[in-house]
mmCIF file with all atom_site columns, C-alpha atoms in Angstrom:
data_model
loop_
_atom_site.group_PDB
_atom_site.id
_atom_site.type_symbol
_atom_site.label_atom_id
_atom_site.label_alt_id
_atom_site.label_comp_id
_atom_site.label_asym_id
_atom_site.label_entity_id
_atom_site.label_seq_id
_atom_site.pdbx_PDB_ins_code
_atom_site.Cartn_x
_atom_site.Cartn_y
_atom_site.Cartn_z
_atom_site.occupancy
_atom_site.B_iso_or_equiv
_atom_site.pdbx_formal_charge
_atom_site.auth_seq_id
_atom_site.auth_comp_id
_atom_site.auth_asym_id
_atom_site.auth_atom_id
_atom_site.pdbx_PDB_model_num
ATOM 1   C CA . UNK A 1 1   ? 99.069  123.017 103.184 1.00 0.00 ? 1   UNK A CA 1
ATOM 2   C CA . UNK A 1 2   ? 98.215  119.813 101.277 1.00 0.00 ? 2   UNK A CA 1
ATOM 3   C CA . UNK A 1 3   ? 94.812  118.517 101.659 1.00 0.00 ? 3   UNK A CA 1
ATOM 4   C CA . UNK A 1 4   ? 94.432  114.731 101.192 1.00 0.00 ? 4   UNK A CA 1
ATOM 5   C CA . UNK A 1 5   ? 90.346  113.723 101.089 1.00 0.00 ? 5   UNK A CA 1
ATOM 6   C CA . UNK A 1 6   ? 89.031  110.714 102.381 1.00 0.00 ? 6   UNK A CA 1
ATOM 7   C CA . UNK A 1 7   ? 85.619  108.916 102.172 1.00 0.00 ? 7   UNK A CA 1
ATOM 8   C CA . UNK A 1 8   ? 84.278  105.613 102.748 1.00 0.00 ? 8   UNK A CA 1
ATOM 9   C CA . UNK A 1 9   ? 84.777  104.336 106.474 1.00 0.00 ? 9   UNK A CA 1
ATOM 10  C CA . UNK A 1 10  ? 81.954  102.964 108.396 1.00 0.00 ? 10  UNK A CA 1
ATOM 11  C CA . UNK A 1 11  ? 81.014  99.726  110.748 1.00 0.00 ? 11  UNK A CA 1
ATOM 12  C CA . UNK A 1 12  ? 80.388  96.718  109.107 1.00 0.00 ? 12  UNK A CA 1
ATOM 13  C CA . UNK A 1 13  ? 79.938  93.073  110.656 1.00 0.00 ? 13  UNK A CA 1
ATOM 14  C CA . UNK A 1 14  ? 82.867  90.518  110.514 1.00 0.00 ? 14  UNK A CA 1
ATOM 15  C CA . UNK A 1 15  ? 83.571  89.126  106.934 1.00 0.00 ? 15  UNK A CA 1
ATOM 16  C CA . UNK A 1 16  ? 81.806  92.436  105.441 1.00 0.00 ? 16  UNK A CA 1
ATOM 17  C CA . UNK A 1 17  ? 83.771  94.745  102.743 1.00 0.00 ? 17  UNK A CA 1
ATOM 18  C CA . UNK A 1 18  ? 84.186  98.732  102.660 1.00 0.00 ? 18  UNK A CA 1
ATOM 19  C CA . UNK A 1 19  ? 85.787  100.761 100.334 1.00 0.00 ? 19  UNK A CA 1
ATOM 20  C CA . UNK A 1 20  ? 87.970  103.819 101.343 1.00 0.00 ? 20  UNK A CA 1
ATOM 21  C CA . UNK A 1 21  ? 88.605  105.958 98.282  1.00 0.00 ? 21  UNK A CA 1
ATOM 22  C CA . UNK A 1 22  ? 91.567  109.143 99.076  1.00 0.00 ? 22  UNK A CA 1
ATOM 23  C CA . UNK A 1 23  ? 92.084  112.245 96.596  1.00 0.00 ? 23  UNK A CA 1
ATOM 24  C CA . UNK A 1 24  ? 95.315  114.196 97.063  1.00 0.00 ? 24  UNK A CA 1
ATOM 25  C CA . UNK A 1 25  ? 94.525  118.139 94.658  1.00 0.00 ? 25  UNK A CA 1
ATOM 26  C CA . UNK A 1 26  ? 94.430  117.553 90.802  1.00 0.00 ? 26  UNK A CA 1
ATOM 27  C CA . UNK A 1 27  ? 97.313  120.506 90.537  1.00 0.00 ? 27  UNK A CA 1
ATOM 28  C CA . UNK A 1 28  ? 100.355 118.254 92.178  1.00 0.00 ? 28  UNK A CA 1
ATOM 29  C CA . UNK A 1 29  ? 101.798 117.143 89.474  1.00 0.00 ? 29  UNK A CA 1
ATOM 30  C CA . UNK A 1 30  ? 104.908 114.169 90.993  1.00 0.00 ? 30  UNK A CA 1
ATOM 31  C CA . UNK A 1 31  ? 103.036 112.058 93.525  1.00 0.00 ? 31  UNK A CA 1
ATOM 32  C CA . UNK A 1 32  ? 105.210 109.275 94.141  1.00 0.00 ? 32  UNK A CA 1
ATOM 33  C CA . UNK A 1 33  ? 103.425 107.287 96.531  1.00 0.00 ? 33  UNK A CA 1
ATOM 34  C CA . UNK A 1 34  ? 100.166 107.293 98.477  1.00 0.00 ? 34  UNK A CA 1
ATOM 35  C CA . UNK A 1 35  ? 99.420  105.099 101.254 1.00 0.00 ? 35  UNK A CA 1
ATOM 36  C CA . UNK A 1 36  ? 96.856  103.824 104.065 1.00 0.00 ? 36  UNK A CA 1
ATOM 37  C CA . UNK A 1 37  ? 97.638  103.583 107.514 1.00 0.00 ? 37  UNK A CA 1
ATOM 38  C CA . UNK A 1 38  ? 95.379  102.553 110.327 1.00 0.00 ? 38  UNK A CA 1
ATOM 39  C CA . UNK A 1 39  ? 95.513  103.259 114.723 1.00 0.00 ? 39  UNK A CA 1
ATOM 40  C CA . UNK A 1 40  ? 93.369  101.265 116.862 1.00 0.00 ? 40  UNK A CA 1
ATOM 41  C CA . UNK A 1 41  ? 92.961  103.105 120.119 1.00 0.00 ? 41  UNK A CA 1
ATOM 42  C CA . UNK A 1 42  ? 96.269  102.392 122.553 1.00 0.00 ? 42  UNK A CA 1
ATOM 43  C CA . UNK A 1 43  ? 98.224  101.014 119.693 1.00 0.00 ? 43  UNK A CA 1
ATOM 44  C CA . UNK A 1 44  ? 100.667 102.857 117.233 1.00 0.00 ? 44  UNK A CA 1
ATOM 45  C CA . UNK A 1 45  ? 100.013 103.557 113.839 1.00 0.00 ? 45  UNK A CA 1
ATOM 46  C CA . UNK A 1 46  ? 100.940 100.662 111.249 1.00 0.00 ? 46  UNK A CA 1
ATOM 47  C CA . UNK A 1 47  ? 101.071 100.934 107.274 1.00 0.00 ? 47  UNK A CA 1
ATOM 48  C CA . UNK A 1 48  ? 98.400  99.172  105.595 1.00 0.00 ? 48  UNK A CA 1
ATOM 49  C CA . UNK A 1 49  ? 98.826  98.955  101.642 1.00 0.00 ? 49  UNK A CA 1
ATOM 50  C CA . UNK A 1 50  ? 101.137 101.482 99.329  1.00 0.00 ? 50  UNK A CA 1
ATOM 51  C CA . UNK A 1 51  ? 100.839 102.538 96.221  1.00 0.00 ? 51  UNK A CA 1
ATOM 52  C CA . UNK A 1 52  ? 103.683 103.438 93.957  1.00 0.00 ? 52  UNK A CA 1
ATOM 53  C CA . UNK A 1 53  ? 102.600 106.102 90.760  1.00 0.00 ? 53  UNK A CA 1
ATOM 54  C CA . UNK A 1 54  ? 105.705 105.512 89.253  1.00 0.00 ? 54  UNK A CA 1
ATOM 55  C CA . UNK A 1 55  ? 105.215 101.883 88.249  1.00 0.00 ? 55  UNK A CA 1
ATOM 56  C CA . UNK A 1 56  ? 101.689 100.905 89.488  1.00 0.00 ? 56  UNK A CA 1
ATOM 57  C CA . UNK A 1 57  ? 102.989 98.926  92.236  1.00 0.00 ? 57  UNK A CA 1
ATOM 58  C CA . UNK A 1 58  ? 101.163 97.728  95.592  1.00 0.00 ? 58  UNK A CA 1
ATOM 59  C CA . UNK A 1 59  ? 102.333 97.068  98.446  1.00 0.00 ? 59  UNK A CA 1
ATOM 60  C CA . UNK A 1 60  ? 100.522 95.128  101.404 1.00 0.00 ? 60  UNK A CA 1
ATOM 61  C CA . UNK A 1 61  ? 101.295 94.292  105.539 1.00 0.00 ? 61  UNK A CA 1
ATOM 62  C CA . UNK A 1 62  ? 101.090 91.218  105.742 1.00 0.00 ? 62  UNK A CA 1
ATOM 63  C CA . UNK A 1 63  ? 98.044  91.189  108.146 1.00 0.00 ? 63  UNK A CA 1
ATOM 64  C CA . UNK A 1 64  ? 95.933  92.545  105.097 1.00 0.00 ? 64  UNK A CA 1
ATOM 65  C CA . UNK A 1 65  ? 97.422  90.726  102.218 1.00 0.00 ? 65  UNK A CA 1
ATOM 66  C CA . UNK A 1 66  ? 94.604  88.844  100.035 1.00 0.00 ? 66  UNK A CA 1
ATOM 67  C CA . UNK A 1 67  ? 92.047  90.929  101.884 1.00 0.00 ? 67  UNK A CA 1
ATOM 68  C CA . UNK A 1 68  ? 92.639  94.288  101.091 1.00 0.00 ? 68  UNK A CA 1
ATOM 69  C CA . UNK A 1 69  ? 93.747  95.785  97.271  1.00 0.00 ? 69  UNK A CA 1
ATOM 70  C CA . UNK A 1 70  ? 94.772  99.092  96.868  1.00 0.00 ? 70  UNK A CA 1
ATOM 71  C CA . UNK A 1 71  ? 94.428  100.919 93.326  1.00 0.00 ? 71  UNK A CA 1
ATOM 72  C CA . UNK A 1 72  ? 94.082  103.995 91.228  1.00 0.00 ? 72  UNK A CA 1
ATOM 73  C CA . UNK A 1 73  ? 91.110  105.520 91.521  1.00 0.00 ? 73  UNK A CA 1
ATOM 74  C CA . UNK A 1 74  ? 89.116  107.760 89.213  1.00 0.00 ? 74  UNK A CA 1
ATOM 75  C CA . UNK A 1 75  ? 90.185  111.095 89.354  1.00 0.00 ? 75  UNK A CA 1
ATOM 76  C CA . UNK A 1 76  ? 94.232  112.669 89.074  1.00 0.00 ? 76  UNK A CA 1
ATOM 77  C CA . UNK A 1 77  ? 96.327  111.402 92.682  1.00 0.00 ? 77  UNK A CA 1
ATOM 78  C CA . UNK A 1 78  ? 93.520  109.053 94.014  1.00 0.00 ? 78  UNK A CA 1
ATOM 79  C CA . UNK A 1 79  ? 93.905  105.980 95.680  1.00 0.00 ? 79  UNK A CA 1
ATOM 80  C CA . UNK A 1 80  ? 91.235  103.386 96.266  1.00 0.00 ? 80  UNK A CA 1
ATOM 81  C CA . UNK A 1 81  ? 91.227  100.185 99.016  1.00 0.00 ? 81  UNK A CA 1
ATOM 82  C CA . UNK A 1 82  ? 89.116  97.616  98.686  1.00 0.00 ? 82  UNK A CA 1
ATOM 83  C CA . UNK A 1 83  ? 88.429  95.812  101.813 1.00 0.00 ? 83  UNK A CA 1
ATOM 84  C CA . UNK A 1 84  ? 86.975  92.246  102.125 1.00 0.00 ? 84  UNK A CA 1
ATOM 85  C CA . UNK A 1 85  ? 86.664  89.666  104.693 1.00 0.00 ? 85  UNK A CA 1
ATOM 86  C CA . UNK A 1 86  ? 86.990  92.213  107.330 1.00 0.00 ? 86  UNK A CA 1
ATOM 87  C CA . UNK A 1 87  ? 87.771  91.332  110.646 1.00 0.00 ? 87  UNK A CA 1
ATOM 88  C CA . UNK A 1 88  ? 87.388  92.918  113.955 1.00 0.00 ? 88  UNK A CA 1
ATOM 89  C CA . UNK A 1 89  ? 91.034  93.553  114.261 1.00 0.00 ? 89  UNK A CA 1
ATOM 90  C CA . UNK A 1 90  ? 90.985  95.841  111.306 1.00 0.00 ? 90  UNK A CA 1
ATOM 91  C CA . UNK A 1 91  ? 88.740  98.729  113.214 1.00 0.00 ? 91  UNK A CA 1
ATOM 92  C CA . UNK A 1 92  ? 90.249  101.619 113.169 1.00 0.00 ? 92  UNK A CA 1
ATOM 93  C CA . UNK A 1 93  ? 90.973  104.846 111.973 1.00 0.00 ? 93  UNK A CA 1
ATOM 94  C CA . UNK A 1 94  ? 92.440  104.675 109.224 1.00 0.00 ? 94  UNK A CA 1
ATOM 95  C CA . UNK A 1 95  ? 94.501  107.864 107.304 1.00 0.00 ? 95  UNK A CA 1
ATOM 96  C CA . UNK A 1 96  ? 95.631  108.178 103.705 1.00 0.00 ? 96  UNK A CA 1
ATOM 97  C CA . UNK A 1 97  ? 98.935  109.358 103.145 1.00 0.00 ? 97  UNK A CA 1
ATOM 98  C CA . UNK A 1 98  ? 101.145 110.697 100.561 1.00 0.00 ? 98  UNK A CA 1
ATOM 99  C CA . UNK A 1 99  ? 104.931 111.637 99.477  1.00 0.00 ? 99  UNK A CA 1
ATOM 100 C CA . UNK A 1 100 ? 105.815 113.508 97.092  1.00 0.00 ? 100 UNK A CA 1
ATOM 101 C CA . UNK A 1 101 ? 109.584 113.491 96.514  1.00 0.00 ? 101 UNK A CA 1
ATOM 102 C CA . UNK A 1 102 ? 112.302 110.930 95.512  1.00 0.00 ? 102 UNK A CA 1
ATOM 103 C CA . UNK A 1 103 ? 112.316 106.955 96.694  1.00 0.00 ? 103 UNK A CA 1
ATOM 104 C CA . UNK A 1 104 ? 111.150 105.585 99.975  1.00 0.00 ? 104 UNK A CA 1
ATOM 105 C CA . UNK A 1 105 ? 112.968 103.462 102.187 1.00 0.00 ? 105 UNK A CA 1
ATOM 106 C CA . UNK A 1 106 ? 110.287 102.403 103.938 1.00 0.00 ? 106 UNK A CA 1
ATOM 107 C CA . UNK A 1 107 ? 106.943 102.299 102.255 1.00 0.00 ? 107 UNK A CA 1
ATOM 108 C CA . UNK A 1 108 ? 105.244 101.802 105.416 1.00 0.00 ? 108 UNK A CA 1
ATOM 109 C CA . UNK A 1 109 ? 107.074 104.310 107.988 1.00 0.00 ? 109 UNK A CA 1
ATOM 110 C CA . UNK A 1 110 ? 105.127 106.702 108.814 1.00 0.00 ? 110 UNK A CA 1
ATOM 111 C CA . UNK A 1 111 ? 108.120 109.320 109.046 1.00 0.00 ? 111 UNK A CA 1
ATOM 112 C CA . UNK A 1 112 ? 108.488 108.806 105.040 1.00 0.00 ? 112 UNK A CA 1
ATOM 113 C CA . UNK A 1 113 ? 105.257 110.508 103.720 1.00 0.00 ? 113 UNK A CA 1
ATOM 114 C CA . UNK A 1 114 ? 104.687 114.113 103.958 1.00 0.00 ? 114 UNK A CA 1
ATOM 115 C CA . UNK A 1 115 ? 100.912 114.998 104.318 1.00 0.00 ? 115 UNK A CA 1
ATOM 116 C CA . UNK A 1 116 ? 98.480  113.157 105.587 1.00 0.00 ? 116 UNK A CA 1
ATOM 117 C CA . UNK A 1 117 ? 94.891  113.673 106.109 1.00 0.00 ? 117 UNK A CA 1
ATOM 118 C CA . UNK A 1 118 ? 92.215  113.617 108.758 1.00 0.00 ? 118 UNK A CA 1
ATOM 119 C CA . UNK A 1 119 ? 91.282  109.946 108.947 1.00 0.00 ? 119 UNK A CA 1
ATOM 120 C CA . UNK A 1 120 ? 87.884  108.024 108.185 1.00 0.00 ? 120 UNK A CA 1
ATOM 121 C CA . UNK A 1 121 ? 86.669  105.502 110.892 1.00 0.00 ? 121 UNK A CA 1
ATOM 122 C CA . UNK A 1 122 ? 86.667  101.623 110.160 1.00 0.00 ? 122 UNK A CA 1
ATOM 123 C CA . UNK A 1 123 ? 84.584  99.534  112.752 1.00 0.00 ? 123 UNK A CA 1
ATOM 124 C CA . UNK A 1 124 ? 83.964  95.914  112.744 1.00 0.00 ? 124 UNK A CA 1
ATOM 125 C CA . UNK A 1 125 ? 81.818  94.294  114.747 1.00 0.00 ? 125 UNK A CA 1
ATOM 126 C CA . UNK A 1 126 ? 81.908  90.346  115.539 1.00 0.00 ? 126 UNK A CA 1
#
């Protein structure tokens, strides 16, 4: 079973920044995509920003756009996102994804990535 490690949640006041960093294992070798996701309690989970290996490409929801960047991180199949101007709407918890294997057709359905991992809490307070 993959293992996909997040860091990096915690409560900051409205307007504040976090930065959630995710690290899929050094020895898989054709990571195609890793994403963030996010579930507020009672609501379903949405797609937040994708990341594309193959070309460097991003990928926002619109609610996050100019707000949020994703990115390569340091090490082998990590994935970085920057939050700023953070509003109470974003808290959450908020779970890195990844796939693995040929295109998407969605880059933010759920049902398209393969593992996921255990989720970091994001809490803003007004």
């Amino acid at each position: 079973q993959v293992q996909l490690v997040e860091s990096g949640g915690g409560s900051v006041q409205t307007g504040g920044s976090l930065r959630l960093s995710c690290v899929a294992p050094a020895d898989i070798y054709n990571v195609l995509y890793m994403a963030w996701f996010r579930q507020a309690p009672g609501q379903e989970r949405e797609g937040v920003a994708s990341f594309y290996f193959g070309g460097d490409s991003t990928y926002y929801a619109a609610s996050v756009k100019g707000r949020f960047t994703i990115s390569r991180g340091g090490a082998r199949n990590q994935v970085d996102l920057q939050m700023n101007s953070l509003k109470p709407e974003d808290t959450g918890m908020y779970y890195c994804a990844m796939r693995n294997r040929g295109y998407l057709r969605s880059v933010f359905g759920p049902d398209e990535y393969d593992f996921w991992g255990q989720g970091t809490q994001v809490t803003v307070s007004s």
